[in-house]
Amino acid sequence: MSVPDVSVVVAVYNTMPYLTECLTSLVQQTIGLDRLEVIAVDDGSTDGGGEELDRWAERYPGTIKVLHQANSGGPAKPSNRALDIATGRYVFFIGADDHLGPEAMQRLVATADKLDADIVLGRMVGAGGRYVNQAVYKPGNKNSITLADSALPWALSNTKLFRRSMIEENGIRYPEQLRSYSDQPFTLRAVVAARRIAVRADYDFYYAVRRQDDSNITYGTPVTRFLQDAEVVMDTVADVVTDPESRHRVLRRNFTWEVYKLVSARFVAAGPEERRQVHEGVRKLAEAYLTEEMRASLDVHRRVPISIAQHGSLEDLEAVAEHYAEHGLGPLVIEGDRYYVAFPGFRDPAKDFPDAWFEATAGESSAAVQREPATVTLGEGVLRLEWHSHLPALGPGASVSIGSQKARSLTAEPVDGGLRIRAEFALTDLAASWKGRPVKFRHSAAEPAITRDLTVIPPAVVTVRYRNGLRFYTVALRTNSKARLTVVVSTFGPRRLAGRLVRKLRPVLGPRQGGKTPA
């Protein structure tokens, strides 16, 4: 029997009915079943997933191999079992609730063979509303990337094609003590060992699915377990990644993502003892790995809680985490050309926390423009918007505009530590033939100015018509998937209106003189 080109590893735990689509996408790969080996490991599924795997193995006995084991608590152990029996020249890992584009394996194997690459990343996209960071794919196809010269630190999942001989020669396996993040140490060790890493972004290779129940293999994991796993991941980075720039970039990713999650919503939901352990654990991680350059590069809503976990008390961290959960980025303080978020502890003489921790960029500060989506009404010749903002005041440089047209009226009143802002546009002021202009807020009290496309609660009335002289106008409101509002204006004159009336009346009046009557 010939050696398959690629072994696809599927760790399975309670992923029905998504598992069926995953397996379907594998057996439909254009690379052909004779070049493909699928190794699925049932990690004690209780939803019928094990039986589903057995049915598929009976249908494709030369392609699909199934192993069953008691639940291990994570994907590491089943992935290692599959690696132990894999025979393909390459190995690829797929989540049991995800699926592949039909040409995925054929394209990835061809790229690896052509370039003699040890790892190939194929473009991954979200499905069902799942977000997937696209930074590593944005530059397009790349024949060689590293941790230091690309967004690879943000793409450390195991959903890649690996040369199996490289994996075996370097003894790379998943750390089975990890319930979460176990693919990061595996992928990091492989990345460091690889001679060449390539990216292909010209095809949708991998569809990462957001499940309707929003569950996954780490559902119900306590925050202290995430802390333990993050410690292992970051210790692995320090041990394995020897290039200083690469290490800095990967650790910055860890503080931005894994560590921040420990001091945000998971922290707020934790009990007193868990909070104490997280505070102490994050303090140790920051002491060991957080440089001042790295701290300054973090977004303000991440920088503040991580810095306070390092240098403040448990009560300080609780105050910041709970404030952000309730209020977001606010209140905002504007001083000259600088923006600050007044989290608890900001300029508290008893704390002496540096102002630099609380400083925000104009882009970050734009989140303070809206605490909530705006309400929008359309009628009586006026488009009105109203929303709650964290801004301290509206200066003379504040404006709301649609295209080049500014609101006729922009007012604000103090409320609940911020402002209640109202903007009004006269419909007769809106430019005709707009195909879709965003409603944009601008605040230029400091430079660079704060700008933001306003988000709205979808309005009840989305289209109105009005007359201005001999011309008639239609104003339509549209919202995209991010609830951002755009305004579409179209116009028509008497001739076009007459044509519309004729078309509406024709069924009543009958066919035109000399016209044909339908058979």
Short mmCIF file of C-alpha atoms in Angstrom, two decimals:
data_model
loop_
_atom_site.label_atom_id
_atom_site.label_comp_id
_atom_site.label_asym_id
_atom_site.label_seq_id
_atom_site.Cartn_x
_atom_site.Cartn_y
_atom_site.Cartn_z
CA MET A 1 0.00 0.00 0.00
CA SER A 2 1.39 3.41 -0.95
CA VAL A 3 2.12 6.05 1.68
CA PRO A 4 -0.63 8.71 1.80
CA ASP A 5 0.38 12.29 1.11
CA VAL A 6 -1.39 13.66 4.17
CA SER A 7 -2.83 12.37 7.43
CA VAL A 8 -5.70 14.51 8.69
CA VAL A 9 -6.15 14.35 12.47
CA VAL A 10 -9.57 14.96 14.03
CA ALA A 11 -9.93 15.06 17.84
CA VAL A 12 -13.63 14.53 18.51
CA TYR A 13 -15.66 15.38 21.60
CA ASN A 14 -19.39 16.17 21.41
CA THR A 15 -19.40 18.02 18.09
CA MET A 16 -22.53 16.60 16.49
CA PRO A 17 -24.01 17.52 14.05
CA TYR A 18 -20.98 19.56 12.90
CA LEU A 19 -18.85 16.40 12.82
CA THR A 20 -20.83 15.09 9.83
CA GLU A 21 -20.05 18.17 7.73
CA CYS A 22 -16.40 17.97 8.79
CA LEU A 23 -16.08 14.34 7.63
CA THR A 24 -17.98 15.08 4.43
CA SER A 25 -15.52 17.85 3.57
CA LEU A 26 -12.62 15.44 4.14
CA VAL A 27 -13.79 12.59 1.91
CA GLN A 28 -14.67 15.11 -0.83
CA GLN A 29 -11.13 16.47 -1.01
CA THR A 30 -9.93 16.71 -4.60
CA ILE A 31 -6.57 15.25 -3.61
CA GLY A 32 -8.33 11.86 -3.77
CA LEU A 33 -8.97 9.20 -1.16
CA ASP A 34 -5.90 7.22 -2.21
CA ARG A 35 -3.65 10.13 -1.14
CA LEU A 36 -5.53 10.84 2.09
CA GLU A 37 -5.57 9.30 5.55
CA VAL A 38 -8.11 10.45 8.16
CA ILE A 39 -7.44 9.56 11.79
CA ALA A 40 -10.34 10.44 14.10
CA VAL A 41 -10.02 9.96 17.84
CA ASP A 42 -13.25 9.89 19.84
CA ASP A 43 -12.43 11.41 23.22
CA GLY A 44 -15.38 9.90 25.06
CA SER A 45 -18.17 11.67 23.19
CA THR A 46 -21.66 11.35 24.68
CA ASP A 47 -23.64 12.83 21.76
CA GLY A 48 -23.39 9.94 19.31
CA GLY A 49 -20.17 11.23 17.77
CA GLY A 50 -18.34 7.94 18.36
CA GLU A 51 -21.03 5.97 16.56
CA GLU A 52 -21.00 8.49 13.70
CA LEU A 53 -17.25 7.99 13.31
CA ASP A 54 -17.70 4.21 13.16
CA ARG A 55 -20.32 4.57 10.41
CA TRP A 56 -17.97 6.67 8.32
CA ALA A 57 -15.08 4.24 8.90
CA GLU A 58 -17.28 1.41 7.58
CA ARG A 59 -18.07 3.45 4.43
CA TYR A 60 -14.42 4.42 3.83
CA PRO A 61 -12.35 1.57 5.32
CA GLY A 62 -9.22 2.45 3.36
CA THR A 63 -9.26 6.09 4.38
CA ILE A 64 -10.82 6.66 7.81
CA LYS A 65 -9.34 5.16 10.97
CA VAL A 66 -11.17 5.58 14.28
CA LEU A 67 -9.81 5.29 17.81
CA HIS A 68 -11.96 5.44 20.95
CA GLN A 69 -10.81 6.48 24.42
CA ALA A 70 -12.19 7.76 27.71
CA ASN A 71 -12.55 11.51 27.93
CA SER A 72 -9.18 13.15 28.57
CA GLY A 73 -10.44 16.71 29.13
CA GLY A 74 -8.82 18.29 26.09
CA PRO A 75 -7.61 17.77 22.52
CA ALA A 76 -3.95 17.10 23.38
CA LYS A 77 -4.10 13.38 24.20
CA PRO A 78 -6.30 12.36 21.24
CA SER A 79 -4.07 14.38 18.90
CA ASN A 80 -0.97 12.62 20.22
CA ARG A 81 -2.59 9.20 19.78
CA ALA A 82 -3.35 10.04 16.17
CA LEU A 83 0.22 11.24 15.57
CA ASP A 84 1.54 7.95 16.92
CA ILE A 85 -0.14 5.98 14.11
CA ALA A 86 -0.09 8.56 11.29
CA THR A 87 1.66 7.46 8.10
CA GLY A 88 1.26 10.46 5.76
CA ARG A 89 4.17 12.53 4.48
CA TYR A 90 2.36 15.52 5.97
CA VAL A 91 -0.09 15.89 8.83
CA PHE A 92 -2.96 18.35 9.13
CA PHE A 93 -5.15 19.07 12.18
CA ILE A 94 -8.80 20.07 11.95
CA GLY A 95 -11.38 20.85 14.62
CA ALA A 96 -14.26 18.37 14.56
CA ASP A 97 -16.79 21.19 14.26
CA ASP A 98 -14.96 22.86 11.34
CA HIS A 99 -14.66 21.92 7.67
CA LEU A 100 -12.39 22.38 4.64
CA GLY A 101 -12.72 23.79 1.15
CA PRO A 102 -12.69 20.92 -1.38
CA GLU A 103 -9.24 21.76 -2.81
CA ALA A 104 -7.58 22.44 0.55
CA MET A 105 -5.37 19.37 0.87
CA GLN A 106 -4.41 19.25 -2.80
CA ARG A 107 -3.29 22.88 -2.77
CA LEU A 108 -1.45 22.69 0.56
CA VAL A 109 0.47 19.52 -0.34
CA ALA A 110 1.38 20.93 -3.76
CA THR A 111 2.70 24.11 -2.13
CA ALA A 112 4.75 22.21 0.44
CA ASP A 113 6.25 19.97 -2.26
CA LYS A 114 7.02 22.86 -4.62
CA LEU A 115 8.68 25.04 -1.95
CA ASP A 116 10.11 22.23 0.19
CA ALA A 117 8.24 23.92 3.07
CA ASP A 118 7.89 22.25 6.45
CA ILE A 119 4.74 24.20 7.39
CA VAL A 120 2.05 25.71 5.14
CA LEU A 121 -0.71 27.98 6.38
CA GLY A 122 -3.87 28.03 4.26
CA ARG A 123 -6.27 30.93 4.61
CA MET A 124 -8.76 30.33 7.43
CA VAL A 125 -12.11 32.12 7.44
CA GLY A 126 -14.92 32.29 9.96
CA ALA A 127 -18.31 30.64 9.45
CA GLY A 128 -21.53 31.21 11.36
CA GLY A 129 -20.32 34.54 12.71
CA ARG A 130 -16.98 33.32 14.08
CA TYR A 131 -14.11 35.84 13.99
CA VAL A 132 -10.76 34.76 12.56
CA ASN A 133 -7.76 37.11 12.62
CA GLN A 134 -6.73 37.71 8.99
CA ALA A 135 -3.46 39.57 9.59
CA VAL A 136 -1.17 36.71 8.52
CA TYR A 137 -3.10 36.33 5.24
CA LYS A 138 -3.49 40.02 4.39
CA PRO A 139 -0.12 40.34 2.54
CA GLY A 140 -1.22 37.53 0.21
CA ASN A 141 0.74 34.42 -0.74
CA LYS A 142 4.15 34.28 0.91
CA ASN A 143 6.79 31.65 0.23
CA SER A 144 8.65 32.25 3.48
CA ILE A 145 7.65 33.92 6.75
CA THR A 146 8.96 33.99 10.32
CA LEU A 147 7.70 35.00 13.74
CA ALA A 148 9.69 38.22 13.46
CA ASP A 149 8.58 39.45 10.02
CA SER A 150 4.89 38.52 9.86
CA ALA A 151 1.68 38.17 11.87
CA LEU A 152 2.53 34.51 12.56
CA PRO A 153 2.52 35.15 16.36
CA TRP A 154 -1.24 35.74 15.95
CA ALA A 155 -1.74 32.49 14.03
CA LEU A 156 -0.41 29.81 16.39
CA SER A 157 -3.29 27.37 16.15
CA ASN A 158 -2.44 23.89 14.86
CA THR A 159 -4.71 24.16 11.79
CA LYS A 160 -1.79 23.97 9.38
CA LEU A 161 0.00 21.47 7.18
CA PHE A 162 3.13 20.10 8.91
CA ARG A 163 5.84 17.90 7.44
CA ARG A 164 5.52 14.76 9.57
CA SER A 165 9.22 13.87 9.41
CA MET A 166 10.02 17.24 11.02
CA ILE A 167 7.51 16.53 13.79
CA GLU A 168 8.99 13.09 14.48
CA GLU A 169 12.66 14.06 14.20
CA ASN A 170 12.16 16.79 16.79
CA GLY A 171 9.92 14.72 19.08
CA ILE A 172 7.14 17.31 18.95
CA ARG A 173 3.96 16.39 20.81
CA TYR A 174 1.09 18.17 22.55
CA PRO A 175 1.50 18.84 26.30
CA GLU A 176 -1.25 16.62 27.70
CA GLN A 177 -1.45 18.49 31.02
CA LEU A 178 -3.05 21.43 29.22
CA ARG A 179 -6.83 21.60 28.92
CA SER A 180 -6.64 24.75 26.77
CA TYR A 181 -4.00 26.28 24.48
CA SER A 182 -2.27 22.91 23.97
CA ASP A 183 -1.81 23.64 20.26
CA GLN A 184 0.37 26.69 20.95
CA PRO A 185 3.40 24.86 22.44
CA PHE A 186 3.09 22.25 19.67
CA THR A 187 2.94 24.85 16.91
CA LEU A 188 5.71 26.99 18.43
CA ARG A 189 8.11 24.05 18.60
CA ALA A 190 7.29 23.18 15.00
CA VAL A 191 7.71 26.79 13.86
CA VAL A 192 11.14 26.99 15.48
CA ALA A 193 12.20 23.67 13.92
CA ALA A 194 10.85 24.46 10.43
CA ARG A 195 13.24 25.32 7.61
CA ARG A 196 10.54 27.17 5.68
CA ILE A 197 7.01 28.34 6.53
CA ALA A 198 4.72 29.39 3.66
CA VAL A 199 1.33 31.09 3.47
CA ARG A 200 -1.36 30.64 0.85
CA ALA A 201 -4.13 33.25 0.97
CA ASP A 202 -5.69 32.84 -2.49
CA TYR A 203 -8.26 30.22 -1.47
CA ASP A 204 -10.55 29.59 1.51
CA PHE A 205 -8.88 26.46 2.83
CA TYR A 206 -10.39 26.20 6.31
CA TYR A 207 -13.81 27.21 7.67
CA ALA A 208 -13.75 27.79 11.44
CA VAL A 209 -17.33 27.39 12.64
CA ARG A 210 -19.03 29.23 15.47
CA ARG A 211 -21.32 26.68 17.04
CA GLN A 212 -24.90 27.69 17.77
CA ASP A 213 -24.49 26.66 21.40
CA ASP A 214 -21.20 28.62 21.63
CA SER A 215 -19.62 25.65 23.40
CA ASN A 216 -16.29 23.99 22.81
CA ILE A 217 -13.95 21.59 24.51
CA THR A 218 -12.95 24.19 27.16
CA TYR A 219 -16.55 25.05 28.13
CA GLY A 220 -16.87 25.31 31.90
CA THR A 221 -13.11 25.50 32.49
CA PRO A 222 -12.38 27.55 35.65
CA VAL A 223 -10.30 30.71 35.25
CA THR A 224 -7.55 29.26 37.45
CA ARG A 225 -7.08 26.43 34.95
CA PHE A 226 -6.74 28.96 32.15
CA LEU A 227 -4.10 30.66 34.32
CA GLN A 228 -2.13 27.43 34.75
CA ASP A 229 -2.28 26.74 31.02
CA ALA A 230 -1.20 30.30 30.15
CA GLU A 231 1.80 29.90 32.45
CA VAL A 232 2.88 26.74 30.58
CA VAL A 233 2.42 28.44 27.20
CA MET A 234 4.49 31.50 28.16
CA ASP A 235 7.20 29.42 29.81
CA THR A 236 7.40 27.44 26.55
CA VAL A 237 7.83 30.67 24.57
CA ALA A 238 10.68 31.75 26.82
CA ASP A 239 12.31 28.32 26.56
CA VAL A 240 11.85 27.62 22.84
CA VAL A 241 11.93 30.98 21.04
CA THR A 242 15.51 32.21 21.25
CA ASP A 243 15.38 35.13 18.79
CA PRO A 244 14.69 38.28 20.92
CA GLU A 245 12.36 39.97 18.43
CA SER A 246 10.37 36.80 17.83
CA ARG A 247 10.09 36.17 21.58
CA HIS A 248 8.92 39.76 22.16
CA ARG A 249 6.23 39.46 19.49
CA VAL A 250 4.90 36.12 20.75
CA LEU A 251 4.85 37.21 24.41
CA ARG A 252 3.10 40.43 23.43
CA ARG A 253 0.43 38.29 21.77
CA ASN A 254 0.15 36.24 24.99
CA PHE A 255 -0.38 39.36 27.12
CA THR A 256 -2.84 40.78 24.58
CA TRP A 257 -4.91 37.62 24.37
CA GLU A 258 -4.38 34.87 26.95
CA VAL A 259 -3.34 37.03 29.93
CA TYR A 260 -5.90 39.76 29.26
CA LYS A 261 -8.69 37.18 29.27
CA LEU A 262 -7.65 36.26 32.81
CA VAL A 263 -8.32 39.80 34.12
CA SER A 264 -11.47 40.65 32.15
CA ALA A 265 -14.83 38.86 31.99
CA ARG A 266 -13.50 35.57 33.39
CA PHE A 267 -12.08 37.44 36.39
CA VAL A 268 -15.34 39.30 37.04
CA ALA A 269 -17.27 36.01 36.99
CA ALA A 270 -14.81 34.24 39.34
CA GLY A 271 -15.16 33.69 43.08
CA PRO A 272 -12.98 35.37 45.75
CA GLU A 273 -10.32 32.63 45.96
CA GLU A 274 -10.08 32.30 42.18
CA ARG A 275 -9.66 36.07 41.90
CA ARG A 276 -6.86 36.00 44.46
CA GLN A 277 -5.03 33.25 42.56
CA VAL A 278 -5.45 35.06 39.23
CA HIS A 279 -4.14 38.32 40.68
CA GLU A 280 -1.07 36.57 42.02
CA GLY A 281 -0.53 34.53 38.87
CA VAL A 282 -0.80 37.48 36.48
CA ARG A 283 1.52 39.48 38.72
CA LYS A 284 4.16 36.75 38.39
CA LEU A 285 3.73 36.52 34.61
CA ALA A 286 4.10 40.29 34.27
CA GLU A 287 7.17 40.32 36.49
CA ALA A 288 8.76 37.55 34.44
CA TYR A 289 7.89 38.58 30.88
CA LEU A 290 6.30 42.04 30.56
CA THR A 291 8.82 44.64 29.38
CA GLU A 292 8.06 48.36 29.45
CA GLU A 293 8.14 48.43 25.65
CA MET A 294 5.58 45.65 25.60
CA ARG A 295 3.42 47.38 28.21
CA ALA A 296 3.34 50.61 26.21
CA SER A 297 2.30 48.73 23.06
CA LEU A 298 -0.80 47.18 24.68
CA ASP A 299 -4.24 48.70 24.12
CA VAL A 300 -5.32 50.78 27.11
CA HIS A 301 -8.11 48.43 28.21
CA ARG A 302 -5.53 45.62 28.38
CA ARG A 303 -2.62 47.68 29.69
CA VAL A 304 -4.45 49.00 32.75
CA PRO A 305 -5.69 45.75 34.35
CA ILE A 306 -2.47 43.87 33.60
CA SER A 307 -0.34 46.71 35.04
CA ILE A 308 -2.54 46.99 38.11
CA ALA A 309 -2.40 43.21 38.60
CA GLN A 310 1.39 43.57 38.60
CA HIS A 311 1.71 46.62 40.85
CA GLY A 312 -1.64 47.09 42.61
CA SER A 313 -3.75 45.24 45.14
CA LEU A 314 -6.46 42.67 44.51
CA GLU A 315 -9.03 45.35 45.36
CA ASP A 316 -7.49 47.67 42.73
CA LEU A 317 -7.74 44.96 40.08
CA GLU A 318 -11.34 44.15 41.04
CA ALA A 319 -12.30 47.82 40.76
CA VAL A 320 -10.82 48.16 37.27
CA ALA A 321 -12.23 44.88 35.93
CA GLU A 322 -15.72 45.57 37.25
CA HIS A 323 -15.64 49.19 36.01
CA TYR A 324 -14.73 48.09 32.46
CA ALA A 325 -17.38 45.36 32.47
CA GLU A 326 -20.05 47.95 33.34
CA HIS A 327 -18.83 51.16 31.70
CA GLY A 328 -16.32 50.23 29.00
CA LEU A 329 -13.75 52.89 28.04
CA GLY A 330 -14.98 55.77 30.13
CA PRO A 331 -15.02 58.37 31.35
CA LEU A 332 -12.60 59.96 28.89
CA VAL A 333 -10.28 62.79 29.92
CA ILE A 334 -8.91 65.09 27.20
CA GLU A 335 -5.88 67.24 28.00
CA GLY A 336 -4.23 69.10 25.14
CA ASP A 337 -3.29 66.47 22.55
CA ARG A 338 -3.62 63.53 24.96
CA TYR A 339 -6.51 61.22 25.83
CA TYR A 340 -6.83 59.30 29.10
CA VAL A 341 -9.37 56.76 30.33
CA ALA A 342 -10.25 57.51 33.96
CA PHE A 343 -10.35 53.94 35.23
CA PRO A 344 -10.40 53.54 39.04
CA GLY A 345 -6.94 54.49 40.31
CA PHE A 346 -6.30 57.16 37.66
CA ARG A 347 -4.50 60.04 39.41
CA ASP A 348 -5.40 58.65 42.81
CA PRO A 349 -2.69 60.10 45.10
CA ALA A 350 -2.93 57.03 47.32
CA LYS A 351 -2.03 54.75 44.40
CA ASP A 352 0.56 56.73 42.41
CA PHE A 353 -0.11 54.79 39.20
CA PRO A 354 1.61 56.41 36.16
CA ASP A 355 -0.59 58.42 33.79
CA ALA A 356 1.02 56.52 30.91
CA TRP A 357 -0.87 53.38 31.92
CA PHE A 358 -4.18 55.15 31.30
CA GLU A 359 -3.28 56.99 28.08
CA ALA A 360 -5.29 56.05 25.01
CA THR A 361 -4.79 56.65 21.31
CA ALA A 362 -7.37 58.55 19.29
CA GLY A 363 -8.42 55.26 17.74
CA GLU A 364 -8.98 53.65 21.14
CA SER A 365 -10.72 56.79 22.40
CA SER A 366 -13.23 56.55 19.58
CA ALA A 367 -14.85 53.72 21.56
CA ALA A 368 -15.77 56.35 24.18
CA VAL A 369 -17.92 58.21 21.64
CA GLN A 370 -20.72 55.70 22.19
CA ARG A 371 -21.56 53.74 25.32
CA GLU A 372 -24.39 52.13 23.43
CA PRO A 373 -25.84 52.10 19.90
CA ALA A 374 -27.74 55.25 18.95
CA THR A 375 -31.48 55.40 18.51
CA VAL A 376 -32.45 56.75 15.10
CA THR A 377 -35.78 58.11 13.90
CA LEU A 378 -36.80 59.22 10.44
CA GLY A 379 -39.87 61.37 9.89
CA GLU A 380 -41.39 64.86 9.66
CA GLY A 381 -38.59 65.91 7.36
CA VAL A 382 -35.87 65.17 9.93
CA LEU A 383 -33.33 62.39 10.61
CA ARG A 384 -32.58 62.24 14.37
CA LEU A 385 -29.89 60.34 16.28
CA GLU A 386 -29.46 60.14 20.06
CA TRP A 387 -26.89 58.27 22.16
CA HIS A 388 -24.97 58.15 25.45
CA SER A 389 -21.25 59.04 25.29
CA HIS A 390 -18.25 58.90 27.64
CA LEU A 391 -16.94 62.21 26.28
CA PRO A 392 -16.57 64.90 28.97
CA ALA A 393 -17.89 67.71 26.75
CA LEU A 394 -18.59 68.71 23.16
CA GLY A 395 -16.14 71.37 22.05
CA PRO A 396 -16.44 73.66 19.04
CA GLY A 397 -14.70 71.03 16.88
CA ALA A 398 -17.37 68.36 17.44
CA SER A 399 -19.56 67.39 14.48
CA VAL A 400 -21.78 64.67 13.10
CA SER A 401 -21.89 64.35 9.32
CA ILE A 402 -23.27 62.27 6.48
CA GLY A 403 -20.80 62.62 3.66
CA SER A 404 -19.94 66.33 3.56
CA GLN A 405 -23.24 67.38 5.15
CA LYS A 406 -23.01 68.28 8.83
CA ALA A 407 -25.94 68.00 11.22
CA ARG A 408 -28.03 71.18 11.49
CA SER A 409 -28.28 70.65 15.24
CA LEU A 410 -25.81 68.98 17.63
CA THR A 411 -26.53 69.24 21.36
CA ALA A 412 -25.41 67.45 24.51
CA GLU A 413 -26.40 67.39 28.17
CA PRO A 414 -24.46 65.90 31.09
CA VAL A 415 -25.77 62.54 32.29
CA ASP A 416 -24.33 59.65 34.32
CA GLY A 417 -20.66 60.59 34.02
CA GLY A 418 -20.87 61.46 30.34
CA LEU A 419 -23.12 63.10 27.78
CA ARG A 420 -26.45 62.48 26.11
CA ILE A 421 -25.84 63.62 22.51
CA ARG A 422 -28.50 64.50 19.95
CA ALA A 423 -27.94 65.22 16.27
CA GLU A 424 -30.52 66.27 13.66
CA PHE A 425 -30.36 66.46 9.87
CA ALA A 426 -33.00 68.14 7.70
CA LEU A 427 -33.84 65.74 4.89
CA THR A 428 -33.79 68.63 2.39
CA ASP A 429 -30.08 69.11 3.19
CA LEU A 430 -29.08 65.56 2.24
CA ALA A 431 -27.31 65.21 -1.09
CA ALA A 432 -29.05 63.29 -3.84
CA SER A 433 -27.68 60.14 -5.49
CA TRP A 434 -25.86 58.90 -2.38
CA LYS A 435 -25.27 55.19 -2.73
CA GLY A 436 -24.52 54.82 0.97
CA ARG A 437 -22.72 57.30 3.20
CA PRO A 438 -21.81 56.48 6.82
CA VAL A 439 -22.94 58.69 9.69
CA LYS A 440 -19.65 59.85 11.17
CA PHE A 441 -18.84 61.57 14.48
CA ARG A 442 -15.74 63.76 14.77
CA HIS A 443 -14.28 65.40 17.86
CA SER A 444 -11.20 67.55 17.21
CA ALA A 445 -10.48 68.93 20.68
CA ALA A 446 -7.12 67.14 20.43
CA GLU A 447 -4.96 65.90 17.57
CA PRO A 448 -5.29 63.43 16.06
CA ALA A 449 -9.06 63.90 16.18
CA ILE A 450 -11.45 61.21 17.41
CA THR A 451 -13.59 59.85 14.58
CA ARG A 452 -16.16 57.08 14.62
CA ASP A 453 -18.81 55.65 12.31
CA LEU A 454 -21.91 55.61 14.50
CA THR A 455 -23.66 52.34 15.30
CA VAL A 456 -27.41 52.27 15.78
CA ILE A 457 -30.32 50.21 16.98
CA PRO A 458 -32.04 49.21 13.70
CA PRO A 459 -34.85 51.75 13.25
CA ALA A 460 -38.53 50.92 12.88
CA VAL A 461 -38.87 53.22 9.84
CA VAL A 462 -36.11 52.71 7.30
CA THR A 463 -37.44 54.54 4.21
CA VAL A 464 -39.23 57.87 3.72
CA ARG A 465 -40.09 59.94 0.65
CA TYR A 466 -40.34 63.71 0.47
CA ARG A 467 -40.70 66.49 -2.09
CA ASN A 468 -38.48 69.50 -2.65
CA GLY A 469 -39.83 71.69 -5.44
CA LEU A 470 -40.49 69.57 -8.52
CA ARG A 471 -38.21 66.76 -7.43
CA PHE A 472 -39.00 63.81 -5.22
CA TYR A 473 -36.53 62.05 -2.93
CA THR A 474 -36.22 58.70 -1.17
CA VAL A 475 -34.10 58.44 1.97
CA ALA A 476 -33.26 54.88 3.07
CA LEU A 477 -31.40 53.79 6.20
CA ARG A 478 -29.17 50.72 6.07
CA THR A 479 -27.25 48.91 8.80
CA ASN A 480 -24.44 46.42 8.22
CA SER A 481 -23.44 43.39 10.29
CA LYS A 482 -21.65 45.67 12.77
CA ALA A 483 -24.78 47.87 13.17
CA ARG A 484 -23.07 50.82 11.47
CA LEU A 485 -25.54 53.17 9.83
CA THR A 486 -25.38 54.34 6.22
CA VAL A 487 -27.82 56.68 4.48
CA VAL A 488 -28.89 56.19 0.85
CA VAL A 489 -30.58 59.09 -0.99
CA SER A 490 -32.12 58.79 -4.46
CA THR A 491 -34.04 61.36 -6.48
CA PHE A 492 -36.54 61.36 -9.32
CA GLY A 493 -38.37 64.11 -11.26
CA PRO A 494 -41.89 64.46 -12.73
CA ARG A 495 -41.15 62.30 -15.81
CA ARG A 496 -39.87 59.40 -13.72
CA LEU A 497 -42.80 59.77 -11.33
CA ALA A 498 -45.23 59.70 -14.25
CA GLY A 499 -43.59 56.55 -15.55
CA ARG A 500 -44.02 54.88 -12.17
CA LEU A 501 -47.70 55.84 -12.05
CA VAL A 502 -48.31 54.43 -15.55
CA ARG A 503 -46.67 51.14 -14.59
CA LYS A 504 -48.83 50.90 -11.47
CA LEU A 505 -52.06 51.76 -13.32
CA ARG A 506 -51.45 49.55 -16.38
CA PRO A 507 -53.01 46.43 -14.82
CA VAL A 508 -56.14 48.48 -14.16
CA LEU A 509 -56.29 50.34 -17.50
CA GLY A 510 -55.39 47.35 -19.63
CA PRO A 511 -52.76 47.06 -22.41
CA ARG A 512 -51.64 50.09 -24.38
CA GLN A 513 -53.38 50.85 -27.73
CA GLY A 514 -51.88 48.49 -30.31
CA GLY A 515 -50.29 46.39 -27.59
CA LYS A 516 -50.52 42.65 -27.49
CA THR A 517 -52.95 40.95 -25.20
CA PRO A 518 -51.42 38.04 -23.28
CA ALA A 519 -52.44 34.67 -24.65
#
